Coordinates of C-alpha atoms and ligand atoms in Angstrom, one line a residue:
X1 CA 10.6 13.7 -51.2
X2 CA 12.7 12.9 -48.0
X3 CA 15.0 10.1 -47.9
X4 CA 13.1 8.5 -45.6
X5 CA 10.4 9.1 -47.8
X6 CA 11.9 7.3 -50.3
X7 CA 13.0 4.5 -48.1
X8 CA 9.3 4.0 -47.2
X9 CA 9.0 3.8 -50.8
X10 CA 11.1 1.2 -51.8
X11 CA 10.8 -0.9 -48.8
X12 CA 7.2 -0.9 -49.6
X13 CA 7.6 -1.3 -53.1
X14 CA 9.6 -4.8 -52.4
X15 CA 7.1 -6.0 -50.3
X16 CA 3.9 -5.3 -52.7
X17 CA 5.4 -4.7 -56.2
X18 CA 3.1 -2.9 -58.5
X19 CA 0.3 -2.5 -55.8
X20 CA 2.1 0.6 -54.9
X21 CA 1.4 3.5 -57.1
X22 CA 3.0 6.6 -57.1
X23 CA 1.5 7.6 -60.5
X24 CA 0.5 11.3 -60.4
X25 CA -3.1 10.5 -60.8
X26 CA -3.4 8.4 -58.3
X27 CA -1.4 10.9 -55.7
X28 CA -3.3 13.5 -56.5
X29 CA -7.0 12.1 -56.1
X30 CA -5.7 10.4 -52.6
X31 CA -5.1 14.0 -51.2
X32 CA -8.9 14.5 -51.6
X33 CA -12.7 13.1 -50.4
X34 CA -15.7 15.0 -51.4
X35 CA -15.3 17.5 -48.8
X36 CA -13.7 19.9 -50.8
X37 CA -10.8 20.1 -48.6
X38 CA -7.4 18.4 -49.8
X39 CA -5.1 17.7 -47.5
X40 CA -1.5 20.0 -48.0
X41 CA 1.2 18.8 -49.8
X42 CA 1.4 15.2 -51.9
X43 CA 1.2 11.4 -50.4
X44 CA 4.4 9.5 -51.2
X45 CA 2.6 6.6 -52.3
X46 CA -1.4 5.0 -52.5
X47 CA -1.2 1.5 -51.6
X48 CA -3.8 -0.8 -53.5
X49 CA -4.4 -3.2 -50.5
X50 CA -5.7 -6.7 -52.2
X51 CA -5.5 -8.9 -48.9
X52 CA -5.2 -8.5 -44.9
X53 CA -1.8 -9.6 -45.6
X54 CA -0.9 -6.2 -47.8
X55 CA -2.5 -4.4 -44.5
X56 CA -0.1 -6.0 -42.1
X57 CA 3.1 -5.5 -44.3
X58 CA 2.1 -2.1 -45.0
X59 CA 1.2 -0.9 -41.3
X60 CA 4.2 -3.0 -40.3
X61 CA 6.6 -0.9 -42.8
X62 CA 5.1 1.9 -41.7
X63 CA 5.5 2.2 -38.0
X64 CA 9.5 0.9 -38.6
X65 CA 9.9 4.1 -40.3
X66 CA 7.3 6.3 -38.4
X67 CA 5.2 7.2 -41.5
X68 CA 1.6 8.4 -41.0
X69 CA -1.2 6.3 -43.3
X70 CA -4.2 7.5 -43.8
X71 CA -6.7 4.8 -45.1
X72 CA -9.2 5.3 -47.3
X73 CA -12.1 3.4 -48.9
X74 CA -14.1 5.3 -51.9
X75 CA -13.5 9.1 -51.1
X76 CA -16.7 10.1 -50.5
X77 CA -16.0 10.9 -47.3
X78 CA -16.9 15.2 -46.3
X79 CA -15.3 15.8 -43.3
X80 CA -12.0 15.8 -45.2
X81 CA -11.1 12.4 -43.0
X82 CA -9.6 10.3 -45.8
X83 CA -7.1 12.9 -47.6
X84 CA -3.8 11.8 -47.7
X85 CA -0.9 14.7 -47.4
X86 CA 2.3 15.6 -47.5
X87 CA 5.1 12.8 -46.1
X88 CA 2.2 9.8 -45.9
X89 CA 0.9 7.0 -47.2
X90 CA -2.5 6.2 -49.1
X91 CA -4.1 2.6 -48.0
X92 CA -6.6 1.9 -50.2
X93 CA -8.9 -0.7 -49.1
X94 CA -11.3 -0.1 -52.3
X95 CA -9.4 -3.6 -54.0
X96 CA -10.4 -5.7 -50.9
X97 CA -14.5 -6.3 -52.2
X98 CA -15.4 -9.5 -51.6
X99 CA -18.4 -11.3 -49.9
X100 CA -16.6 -14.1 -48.0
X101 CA -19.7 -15.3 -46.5
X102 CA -23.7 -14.7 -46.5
X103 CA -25.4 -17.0 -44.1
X104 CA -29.3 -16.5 -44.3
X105 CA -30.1 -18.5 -41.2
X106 CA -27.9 -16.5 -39.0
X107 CA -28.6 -13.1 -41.0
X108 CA -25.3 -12.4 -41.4
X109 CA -22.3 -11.7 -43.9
X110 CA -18.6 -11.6 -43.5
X111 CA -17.3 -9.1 -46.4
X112 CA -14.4 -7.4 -46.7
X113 CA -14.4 -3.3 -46.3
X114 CA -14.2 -2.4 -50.1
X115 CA -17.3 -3.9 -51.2
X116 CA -19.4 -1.0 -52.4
X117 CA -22.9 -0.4 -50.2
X118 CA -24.9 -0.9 -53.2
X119 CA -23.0 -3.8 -54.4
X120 CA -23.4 -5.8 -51.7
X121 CA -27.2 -5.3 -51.3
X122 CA -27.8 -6.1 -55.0
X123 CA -25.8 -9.6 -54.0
X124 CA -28.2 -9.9 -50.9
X125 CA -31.2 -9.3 -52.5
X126 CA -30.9 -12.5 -54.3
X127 CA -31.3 -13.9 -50.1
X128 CA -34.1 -12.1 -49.7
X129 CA -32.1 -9.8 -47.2
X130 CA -30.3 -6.3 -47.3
X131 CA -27.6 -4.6 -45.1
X132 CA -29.8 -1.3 -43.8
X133 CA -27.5 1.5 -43.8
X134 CA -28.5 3.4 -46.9
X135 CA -26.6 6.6 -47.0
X136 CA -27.2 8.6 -50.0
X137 CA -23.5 7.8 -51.3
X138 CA -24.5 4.2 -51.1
X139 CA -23.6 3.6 -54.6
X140 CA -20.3 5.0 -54.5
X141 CA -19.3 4.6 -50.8
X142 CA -17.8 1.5 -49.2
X143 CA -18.6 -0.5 -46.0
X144 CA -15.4 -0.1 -44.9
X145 CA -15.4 3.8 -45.1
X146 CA -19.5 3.6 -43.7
X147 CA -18.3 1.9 -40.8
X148 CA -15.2 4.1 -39.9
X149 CA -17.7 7.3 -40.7
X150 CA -20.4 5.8 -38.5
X151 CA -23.0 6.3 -41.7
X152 CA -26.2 7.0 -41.5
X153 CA -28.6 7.3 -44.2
X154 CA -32.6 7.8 -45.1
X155 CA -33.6 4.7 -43.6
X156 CA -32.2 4.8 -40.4
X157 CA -34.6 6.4 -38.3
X158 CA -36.8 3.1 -38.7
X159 CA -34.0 0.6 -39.8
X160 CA -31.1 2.1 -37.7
X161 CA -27.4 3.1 -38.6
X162 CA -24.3 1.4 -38.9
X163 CA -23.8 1.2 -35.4
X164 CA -27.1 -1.0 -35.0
X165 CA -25.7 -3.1 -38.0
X166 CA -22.2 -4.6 -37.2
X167 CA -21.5 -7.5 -35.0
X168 CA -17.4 -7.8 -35.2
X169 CA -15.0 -6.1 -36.9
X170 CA -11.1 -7.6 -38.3
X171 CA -9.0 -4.5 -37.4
X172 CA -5.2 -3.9 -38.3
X173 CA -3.4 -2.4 -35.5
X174 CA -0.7 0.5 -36.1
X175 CA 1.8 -1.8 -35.3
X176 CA 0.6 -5.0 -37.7
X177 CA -1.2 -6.9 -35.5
X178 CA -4.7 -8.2 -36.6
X179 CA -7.6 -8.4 -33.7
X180 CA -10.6 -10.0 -34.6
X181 CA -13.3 -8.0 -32.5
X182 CA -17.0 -8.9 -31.7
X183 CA -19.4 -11.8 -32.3
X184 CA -21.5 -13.3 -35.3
X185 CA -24.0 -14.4 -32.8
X186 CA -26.8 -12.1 -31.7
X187 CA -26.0 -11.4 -28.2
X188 CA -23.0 -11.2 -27.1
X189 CA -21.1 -9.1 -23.9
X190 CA -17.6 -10.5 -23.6
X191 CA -14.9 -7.8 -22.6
X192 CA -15.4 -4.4 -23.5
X193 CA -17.4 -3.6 -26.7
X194 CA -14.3 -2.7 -28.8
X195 CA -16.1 -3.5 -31.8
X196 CA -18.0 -0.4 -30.9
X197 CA -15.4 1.9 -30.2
X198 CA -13.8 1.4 -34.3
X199 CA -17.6 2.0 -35.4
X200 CA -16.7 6.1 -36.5
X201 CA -13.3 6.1 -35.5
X202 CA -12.7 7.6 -39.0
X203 CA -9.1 5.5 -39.8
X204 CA -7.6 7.0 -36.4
X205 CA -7.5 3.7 -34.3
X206 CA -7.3 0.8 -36.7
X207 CA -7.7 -0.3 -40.3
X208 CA -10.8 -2.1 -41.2
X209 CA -9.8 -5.3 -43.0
X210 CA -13.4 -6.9 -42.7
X211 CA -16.5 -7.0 -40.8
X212 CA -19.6 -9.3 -39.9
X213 CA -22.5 -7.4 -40.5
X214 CA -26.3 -7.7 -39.2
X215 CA -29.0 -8.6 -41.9
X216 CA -32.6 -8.0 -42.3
X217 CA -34.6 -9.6 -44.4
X218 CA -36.2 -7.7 -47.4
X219 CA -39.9 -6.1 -46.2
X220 CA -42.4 -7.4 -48.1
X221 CA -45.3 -5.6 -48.7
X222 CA -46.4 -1.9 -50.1
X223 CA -44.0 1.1 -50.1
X224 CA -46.8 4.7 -49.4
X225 CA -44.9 7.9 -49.8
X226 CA -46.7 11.0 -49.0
X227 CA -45.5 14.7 -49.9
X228 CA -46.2 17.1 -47.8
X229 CA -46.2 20.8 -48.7
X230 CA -45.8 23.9 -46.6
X231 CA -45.8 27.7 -46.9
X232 CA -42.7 27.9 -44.4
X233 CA -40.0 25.9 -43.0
X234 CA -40.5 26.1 -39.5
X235 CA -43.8 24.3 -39.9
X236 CA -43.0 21.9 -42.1
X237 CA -40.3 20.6 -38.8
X238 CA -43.1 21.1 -36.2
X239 CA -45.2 18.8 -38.5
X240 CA -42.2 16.3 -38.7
X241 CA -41.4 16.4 -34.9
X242 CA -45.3 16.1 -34.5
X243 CA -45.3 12.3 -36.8
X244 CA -42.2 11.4 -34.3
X245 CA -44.4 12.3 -31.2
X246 CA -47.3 10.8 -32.8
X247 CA -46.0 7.2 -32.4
X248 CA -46.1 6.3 -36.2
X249 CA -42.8 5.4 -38.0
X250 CA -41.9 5.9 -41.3
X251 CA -39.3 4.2 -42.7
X252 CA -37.7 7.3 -44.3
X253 CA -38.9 11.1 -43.1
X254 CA -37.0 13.9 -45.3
X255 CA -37.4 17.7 -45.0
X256 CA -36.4 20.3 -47.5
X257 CA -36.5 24.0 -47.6
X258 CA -37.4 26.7 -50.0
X259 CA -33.4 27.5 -51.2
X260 CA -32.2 23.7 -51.5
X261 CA -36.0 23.1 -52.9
X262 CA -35.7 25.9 -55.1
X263 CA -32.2 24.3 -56.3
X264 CA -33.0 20.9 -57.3
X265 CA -36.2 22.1 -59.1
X266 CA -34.1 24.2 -61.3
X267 CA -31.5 21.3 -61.8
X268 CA -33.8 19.3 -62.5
X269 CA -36.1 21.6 -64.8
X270 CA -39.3 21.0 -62.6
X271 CA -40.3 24.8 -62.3
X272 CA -40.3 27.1 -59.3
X273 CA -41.4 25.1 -56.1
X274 CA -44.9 25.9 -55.3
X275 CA -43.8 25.5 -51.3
X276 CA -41.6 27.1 -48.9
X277 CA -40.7 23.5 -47.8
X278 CA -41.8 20.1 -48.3
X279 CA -41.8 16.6 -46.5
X280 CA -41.2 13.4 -47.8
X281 CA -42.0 10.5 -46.0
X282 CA -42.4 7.1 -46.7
X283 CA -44.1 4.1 -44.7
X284 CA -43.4 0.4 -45.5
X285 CA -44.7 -3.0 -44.5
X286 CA -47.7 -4.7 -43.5
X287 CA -48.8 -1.4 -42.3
X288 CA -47.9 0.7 -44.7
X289 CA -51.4 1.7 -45.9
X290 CA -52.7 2.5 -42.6
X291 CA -49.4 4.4 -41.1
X292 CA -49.7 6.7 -44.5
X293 CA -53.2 7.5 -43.5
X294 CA -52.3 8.6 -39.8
X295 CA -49.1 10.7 -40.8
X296 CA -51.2 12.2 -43.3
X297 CA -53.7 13.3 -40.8
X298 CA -50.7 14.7 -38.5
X299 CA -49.4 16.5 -41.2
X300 CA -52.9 18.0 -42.4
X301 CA -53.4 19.1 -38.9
X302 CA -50.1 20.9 -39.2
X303 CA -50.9 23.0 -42.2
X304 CA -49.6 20.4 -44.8
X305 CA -50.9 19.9 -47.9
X306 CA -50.8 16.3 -48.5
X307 CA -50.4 13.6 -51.2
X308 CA -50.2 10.2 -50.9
X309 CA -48.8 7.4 -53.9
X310 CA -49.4 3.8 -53.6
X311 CA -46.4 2.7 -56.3
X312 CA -42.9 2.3 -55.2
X313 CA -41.7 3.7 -58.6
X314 CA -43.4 6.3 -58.3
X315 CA -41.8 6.8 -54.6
X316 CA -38.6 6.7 -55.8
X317 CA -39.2 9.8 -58.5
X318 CA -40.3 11.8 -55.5
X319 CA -37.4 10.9 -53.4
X320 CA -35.1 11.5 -56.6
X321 CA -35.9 15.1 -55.9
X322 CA -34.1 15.1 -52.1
X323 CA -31.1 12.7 -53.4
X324 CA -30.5 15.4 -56.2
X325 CA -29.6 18.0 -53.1
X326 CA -25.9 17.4 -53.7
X327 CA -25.3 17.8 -57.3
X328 CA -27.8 20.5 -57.1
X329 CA -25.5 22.3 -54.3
X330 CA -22.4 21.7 -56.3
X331 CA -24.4 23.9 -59.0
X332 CA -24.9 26.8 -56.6
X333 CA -20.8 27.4 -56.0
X334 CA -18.6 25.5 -53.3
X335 CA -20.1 24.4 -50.6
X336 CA -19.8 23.7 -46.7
X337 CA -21.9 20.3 -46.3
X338 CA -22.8 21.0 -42.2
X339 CA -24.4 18.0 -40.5
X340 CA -25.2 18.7 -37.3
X341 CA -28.2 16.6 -35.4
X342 CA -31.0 17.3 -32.3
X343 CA -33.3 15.7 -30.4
X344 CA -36.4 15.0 -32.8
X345 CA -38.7 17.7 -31.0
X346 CA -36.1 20.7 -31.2
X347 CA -36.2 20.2 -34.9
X348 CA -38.1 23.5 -35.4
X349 CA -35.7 25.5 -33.3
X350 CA -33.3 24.4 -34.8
X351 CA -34.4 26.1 -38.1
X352 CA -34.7 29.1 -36.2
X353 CA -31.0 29.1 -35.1
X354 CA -30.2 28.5 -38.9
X355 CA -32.9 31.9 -40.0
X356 CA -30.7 33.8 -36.8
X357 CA -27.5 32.8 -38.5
X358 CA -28.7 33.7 -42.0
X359 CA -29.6 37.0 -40.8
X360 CA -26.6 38.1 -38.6
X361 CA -23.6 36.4 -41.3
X362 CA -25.6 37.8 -44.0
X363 CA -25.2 34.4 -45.5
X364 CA -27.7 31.9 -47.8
X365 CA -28.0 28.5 -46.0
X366 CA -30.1 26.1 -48.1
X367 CA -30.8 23.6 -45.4
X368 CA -32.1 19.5 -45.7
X369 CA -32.8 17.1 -43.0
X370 CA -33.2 13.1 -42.2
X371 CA -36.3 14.9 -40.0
X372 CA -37.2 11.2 -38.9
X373 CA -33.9 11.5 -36.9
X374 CA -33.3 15.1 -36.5
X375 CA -30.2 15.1 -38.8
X376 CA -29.9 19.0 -40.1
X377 CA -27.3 19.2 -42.9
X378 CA -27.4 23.1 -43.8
X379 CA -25.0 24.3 -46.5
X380 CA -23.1 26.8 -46.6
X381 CA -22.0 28.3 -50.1
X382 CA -20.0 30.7 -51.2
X383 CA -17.8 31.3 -54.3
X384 CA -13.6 30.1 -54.4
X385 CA -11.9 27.2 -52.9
X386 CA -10.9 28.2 -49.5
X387 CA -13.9 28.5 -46.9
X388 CA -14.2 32.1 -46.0
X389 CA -13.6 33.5 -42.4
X390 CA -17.2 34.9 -42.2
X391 CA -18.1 31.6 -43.4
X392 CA -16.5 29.3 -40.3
X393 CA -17.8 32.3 -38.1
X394 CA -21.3 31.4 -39.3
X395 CA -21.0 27.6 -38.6
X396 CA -19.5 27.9 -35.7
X397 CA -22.5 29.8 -34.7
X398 CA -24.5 27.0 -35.8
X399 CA -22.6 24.2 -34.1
X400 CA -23.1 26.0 -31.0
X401 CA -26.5 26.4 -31.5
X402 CA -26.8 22.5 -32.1
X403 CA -25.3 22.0 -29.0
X404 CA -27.7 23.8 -27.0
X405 CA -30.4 22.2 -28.4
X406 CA -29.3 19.1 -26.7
X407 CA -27.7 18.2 -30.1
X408 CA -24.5 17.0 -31.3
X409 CA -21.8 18.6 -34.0
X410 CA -22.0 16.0 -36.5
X411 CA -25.0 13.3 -36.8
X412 CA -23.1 11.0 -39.8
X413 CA -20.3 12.6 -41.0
X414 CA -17.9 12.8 -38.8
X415 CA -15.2 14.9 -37.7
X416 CA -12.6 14.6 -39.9
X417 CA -10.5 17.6 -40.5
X418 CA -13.1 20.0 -40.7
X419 CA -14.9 20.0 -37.3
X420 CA -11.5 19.0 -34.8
X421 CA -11.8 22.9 -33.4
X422 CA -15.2 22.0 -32.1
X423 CA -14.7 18.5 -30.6
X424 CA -13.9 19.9 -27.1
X425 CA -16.3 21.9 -27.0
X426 CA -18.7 19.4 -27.3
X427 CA -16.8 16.2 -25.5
X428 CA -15.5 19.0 -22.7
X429 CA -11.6 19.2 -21.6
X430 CA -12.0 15.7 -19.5
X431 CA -13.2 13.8 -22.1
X432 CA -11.4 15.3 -25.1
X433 CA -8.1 14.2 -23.1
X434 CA -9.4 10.7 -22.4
X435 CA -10.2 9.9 -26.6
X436 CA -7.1 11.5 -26.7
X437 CA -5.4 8.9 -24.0
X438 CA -7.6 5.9 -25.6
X439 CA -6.0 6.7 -30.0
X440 CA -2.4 6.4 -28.2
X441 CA -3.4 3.0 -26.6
X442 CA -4.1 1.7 -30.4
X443 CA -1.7 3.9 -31.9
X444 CA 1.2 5.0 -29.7
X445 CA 3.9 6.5 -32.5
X446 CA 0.7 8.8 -33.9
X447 CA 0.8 7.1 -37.5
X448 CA -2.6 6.6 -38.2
X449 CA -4.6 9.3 -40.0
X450 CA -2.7 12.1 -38.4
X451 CA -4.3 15.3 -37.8
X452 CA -7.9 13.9 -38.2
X453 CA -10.4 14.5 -35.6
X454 CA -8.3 15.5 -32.8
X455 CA -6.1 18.5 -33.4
X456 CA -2.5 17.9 -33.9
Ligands
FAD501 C1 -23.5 12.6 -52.7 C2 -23.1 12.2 -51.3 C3 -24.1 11.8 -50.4 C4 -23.8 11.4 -49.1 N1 -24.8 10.9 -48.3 C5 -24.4 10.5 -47.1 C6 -25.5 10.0 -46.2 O1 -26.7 10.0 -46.5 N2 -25.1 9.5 -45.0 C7 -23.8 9.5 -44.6 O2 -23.5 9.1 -43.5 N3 -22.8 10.0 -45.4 C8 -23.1 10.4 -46.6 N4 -22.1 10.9 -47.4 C9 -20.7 10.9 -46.9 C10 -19.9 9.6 -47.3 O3 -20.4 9.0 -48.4 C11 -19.9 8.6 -46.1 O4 -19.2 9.2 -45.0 C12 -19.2 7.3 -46.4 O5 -19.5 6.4 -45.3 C13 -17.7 7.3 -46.7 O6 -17.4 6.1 -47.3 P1 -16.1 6.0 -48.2 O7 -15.9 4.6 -48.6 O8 -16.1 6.9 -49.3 O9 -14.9 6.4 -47.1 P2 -13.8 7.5 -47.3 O10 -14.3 8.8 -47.7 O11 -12.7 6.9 -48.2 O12 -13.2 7.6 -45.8 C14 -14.0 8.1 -44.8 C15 -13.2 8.0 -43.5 O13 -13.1 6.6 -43.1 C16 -11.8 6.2 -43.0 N5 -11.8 4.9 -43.6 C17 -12.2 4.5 -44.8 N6 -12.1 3.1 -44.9 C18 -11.5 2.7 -43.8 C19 -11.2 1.4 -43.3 N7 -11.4 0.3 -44.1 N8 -10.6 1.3 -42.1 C20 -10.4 2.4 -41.3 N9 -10.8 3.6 -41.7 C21 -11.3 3.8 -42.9 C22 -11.0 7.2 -43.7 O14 -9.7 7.4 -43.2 C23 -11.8 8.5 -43.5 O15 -11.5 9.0 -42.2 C24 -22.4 11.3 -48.7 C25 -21.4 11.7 -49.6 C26 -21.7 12.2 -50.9 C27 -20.6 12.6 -51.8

């Protein structure tokens, strides 16, 4: 460690006593999300934030000395965004978990970022109301890290992502300063929509030291999920882009195909798949009955071989089978979680852009997708730690490919460290250089989450 290192250190240690660690263990898992890609070298410290307070004193201490801080919420980041390196400084927000407010008449709650997803919809249920983003992590991700990732989940082509779900945000600047951003009420245009702009910023504008957040109220009502079944891929996404065109919308729309299907029904002893890919969709509400028996008819006319059940239980055993796509990956090797997203009718091309890349990198890409959004993520795996040249060659490819489509290079994940080489391509030279303009506005001396998203 540097002097000024240990300067940082110390000063910080003075200021927050035992809430800075610098045990091994906790040093180590800061340099990591679930990305698979560490950052290099070793953080000089994790600071356990408990209050705003710890925020201010630690971004204050920071930019004093110059030190990069890279915060972080539960790690289950996989764009590599929260991994904390060589020469920096951990903020953990995890410790900051409270509900300071749920207001039922204004649909609203003020919590504070740490609070995990699923925690604080087990507290609202007992409202009658629930925070929509449901990204598959929800159990072990926070609403802090959701918001800086932008998340996006199963629900959100009916219920909508983050961004739909925030009113104001409490930010910590670089420099100390605390900027309350936004609205609690509905409406509301004042100044530009900075609130907004912190919504994926992924820790490189600002630390999120709380947020007001939109409720729904629970839907009452039945829960239909239908599984659809089809000998090949591409016509299981015609069939999804088909429900989207139809008008109909179902609350959650997910797609599968024959490698990742083939995957989970091995982790999870179900047999060999009896499908080349498969659809699961479910419709809630009022209308639930009657929206099940229209998709059905769309998928039918596809080539679908349908199923409908009536119990929610039952509906969540058949979704169990899609949320088991990541340990079931993690069983295959190491693996390149991709996550790029199109326009809802370019689904099926887009599964032929991921066949053309299979075929030319000679590479397996067992591939799932939010369909009801157009959200692709393939993966990539392949055996050892460090992602293979051929490998990058491949997805590169495929971001490419995205992008022609009308698409985008990452639908929920964000950038992070993984994707910065592509960002220009996609944003072009003018805009790349005004994001570029806008993080030195917020963060002129550089500290914050260095290296992430834009390209050193
Ligand atoms: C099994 C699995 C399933 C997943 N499914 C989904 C899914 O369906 N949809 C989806 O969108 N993602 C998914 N993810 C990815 C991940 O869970 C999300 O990106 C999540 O939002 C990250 O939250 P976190 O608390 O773990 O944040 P972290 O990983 O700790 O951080 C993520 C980024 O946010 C920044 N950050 C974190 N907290 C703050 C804060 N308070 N202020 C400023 N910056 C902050 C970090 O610097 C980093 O850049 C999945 C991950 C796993 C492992």
């Amino acid at each position: 460690m540097t002097d000024s290192g240990r300067d940082v250190v110390r000063l910080l240690r003075e200021a927050l006593g035992d809430r800075v660690d610098v045990s091994d263990g906790a040093l180590e898992a800061a340099r990591a999300d679930k990305s698979g890609h560490p950052a290099e070298g070793t953080p000089l410290a994790v600071v356990h934030a408990a209050s705003v307070d710890d925020v201010q004193t630690t971004l204050r201490t920071a930019s004093a000395m110059c030190t990069p801080v890279v915060p972080r919420g539960a790690g289950t980041g996989l764009a590599g965004g929260a991994g904390a390196g060589g020469g920096e400084i951990a903020l953990s927000l995890r410790a900051m978990d409270r509900i300071l407010e749920v207001s039922p008449d204004d649909l609203v709650a003020v919590v504070e970022p740490g609070i995990l997803n699923a925690d604080l919809n087990d507290a609202l249920a007992s409202y009658g109301l629930w925070w929509a983003p449901d990204p598959a992590s929800r159990a072990i991700s926070t609403v802090g890290g959701n918001i800086a990732t932008g998340a996006g989940g199963l629900l959100c082509a009916k219920y909508g992502v983050v961004r739909d779900a925030v009113l104001g945000l409490d930010v910590v600047l670089a420099d100390g300063r605390l900027m309350r951003l936004g609205h609690r009420s509905v409406k509301g245009v004042t100044g530009l929509d900075l609130t907004s702009l912190f919504i994926g910023s992924e820790g490189v504008l600002g630390v999120v030291v709380g947020a007001t957040l939109k409720l729904r109220r629970l839907v009452p009502g039945e829960v239909h999920t239908i599984t659809a079944t089809f000998a090949q891929v591409r016509a299981a996404a015609a069939a999804a882009s088909a429900v989207t065109a139809a008008g109909i919308q179902p609350s959650i729309m997910e797609l599968m195909d024959a490698t990742s299907l083939a995957a989970v029904h091995e982790l999870l002893r179900l047999g060999p798949p009896a499908a080349g890919a498969q659809l699961t969709i479910q419709t809630d509400g009022p209308a639930a009955a009657q929206e099940a028996a229209g998709i059905a008819a769309v998928l039918r006319e596809h080539g679908g071989r349908t199923e409908v059940s009536r119990d929610r239980e039952d509906g969540e055993h058949l979704l169990a089978v899609r949320r088991s796509m990541h340990p079931a990956m993690e069983s295959m090797g190491t693996t390149l979680i991709e996550d790029v997203s199109v326009p809802r009718s370019r689904l099926a091309e887009m599964f032929d852009e991921i066949a053309r890349v299979e075929a030319e990198y000679g590479v397996v890409i067992p591939t799932v997708a939010h369909a009801g959004d157009g959200n692709l993520h393939p993966n990539f795996v392949f055996e050892g730690q460090d992602v293979p040249d051929r490998i990058w060659a491949a997805a590169g490819d495929l971001f490419r490919a995205a992008l022609r489509l009308g698409g985008t290079l990452t639908g929920e994940h964000g950038i992070g460290l993984l994707k910065r080489r592509w960002l220009a391509d996609e944003l072009g030279e003018d805009q790349w250089q005004l994001q570029r303009q806008i993080k030195a506005v917020f963060d002129p001396l550089g500290i914050l989450n260095p290296g992430k998203v834009f390209a050193p």
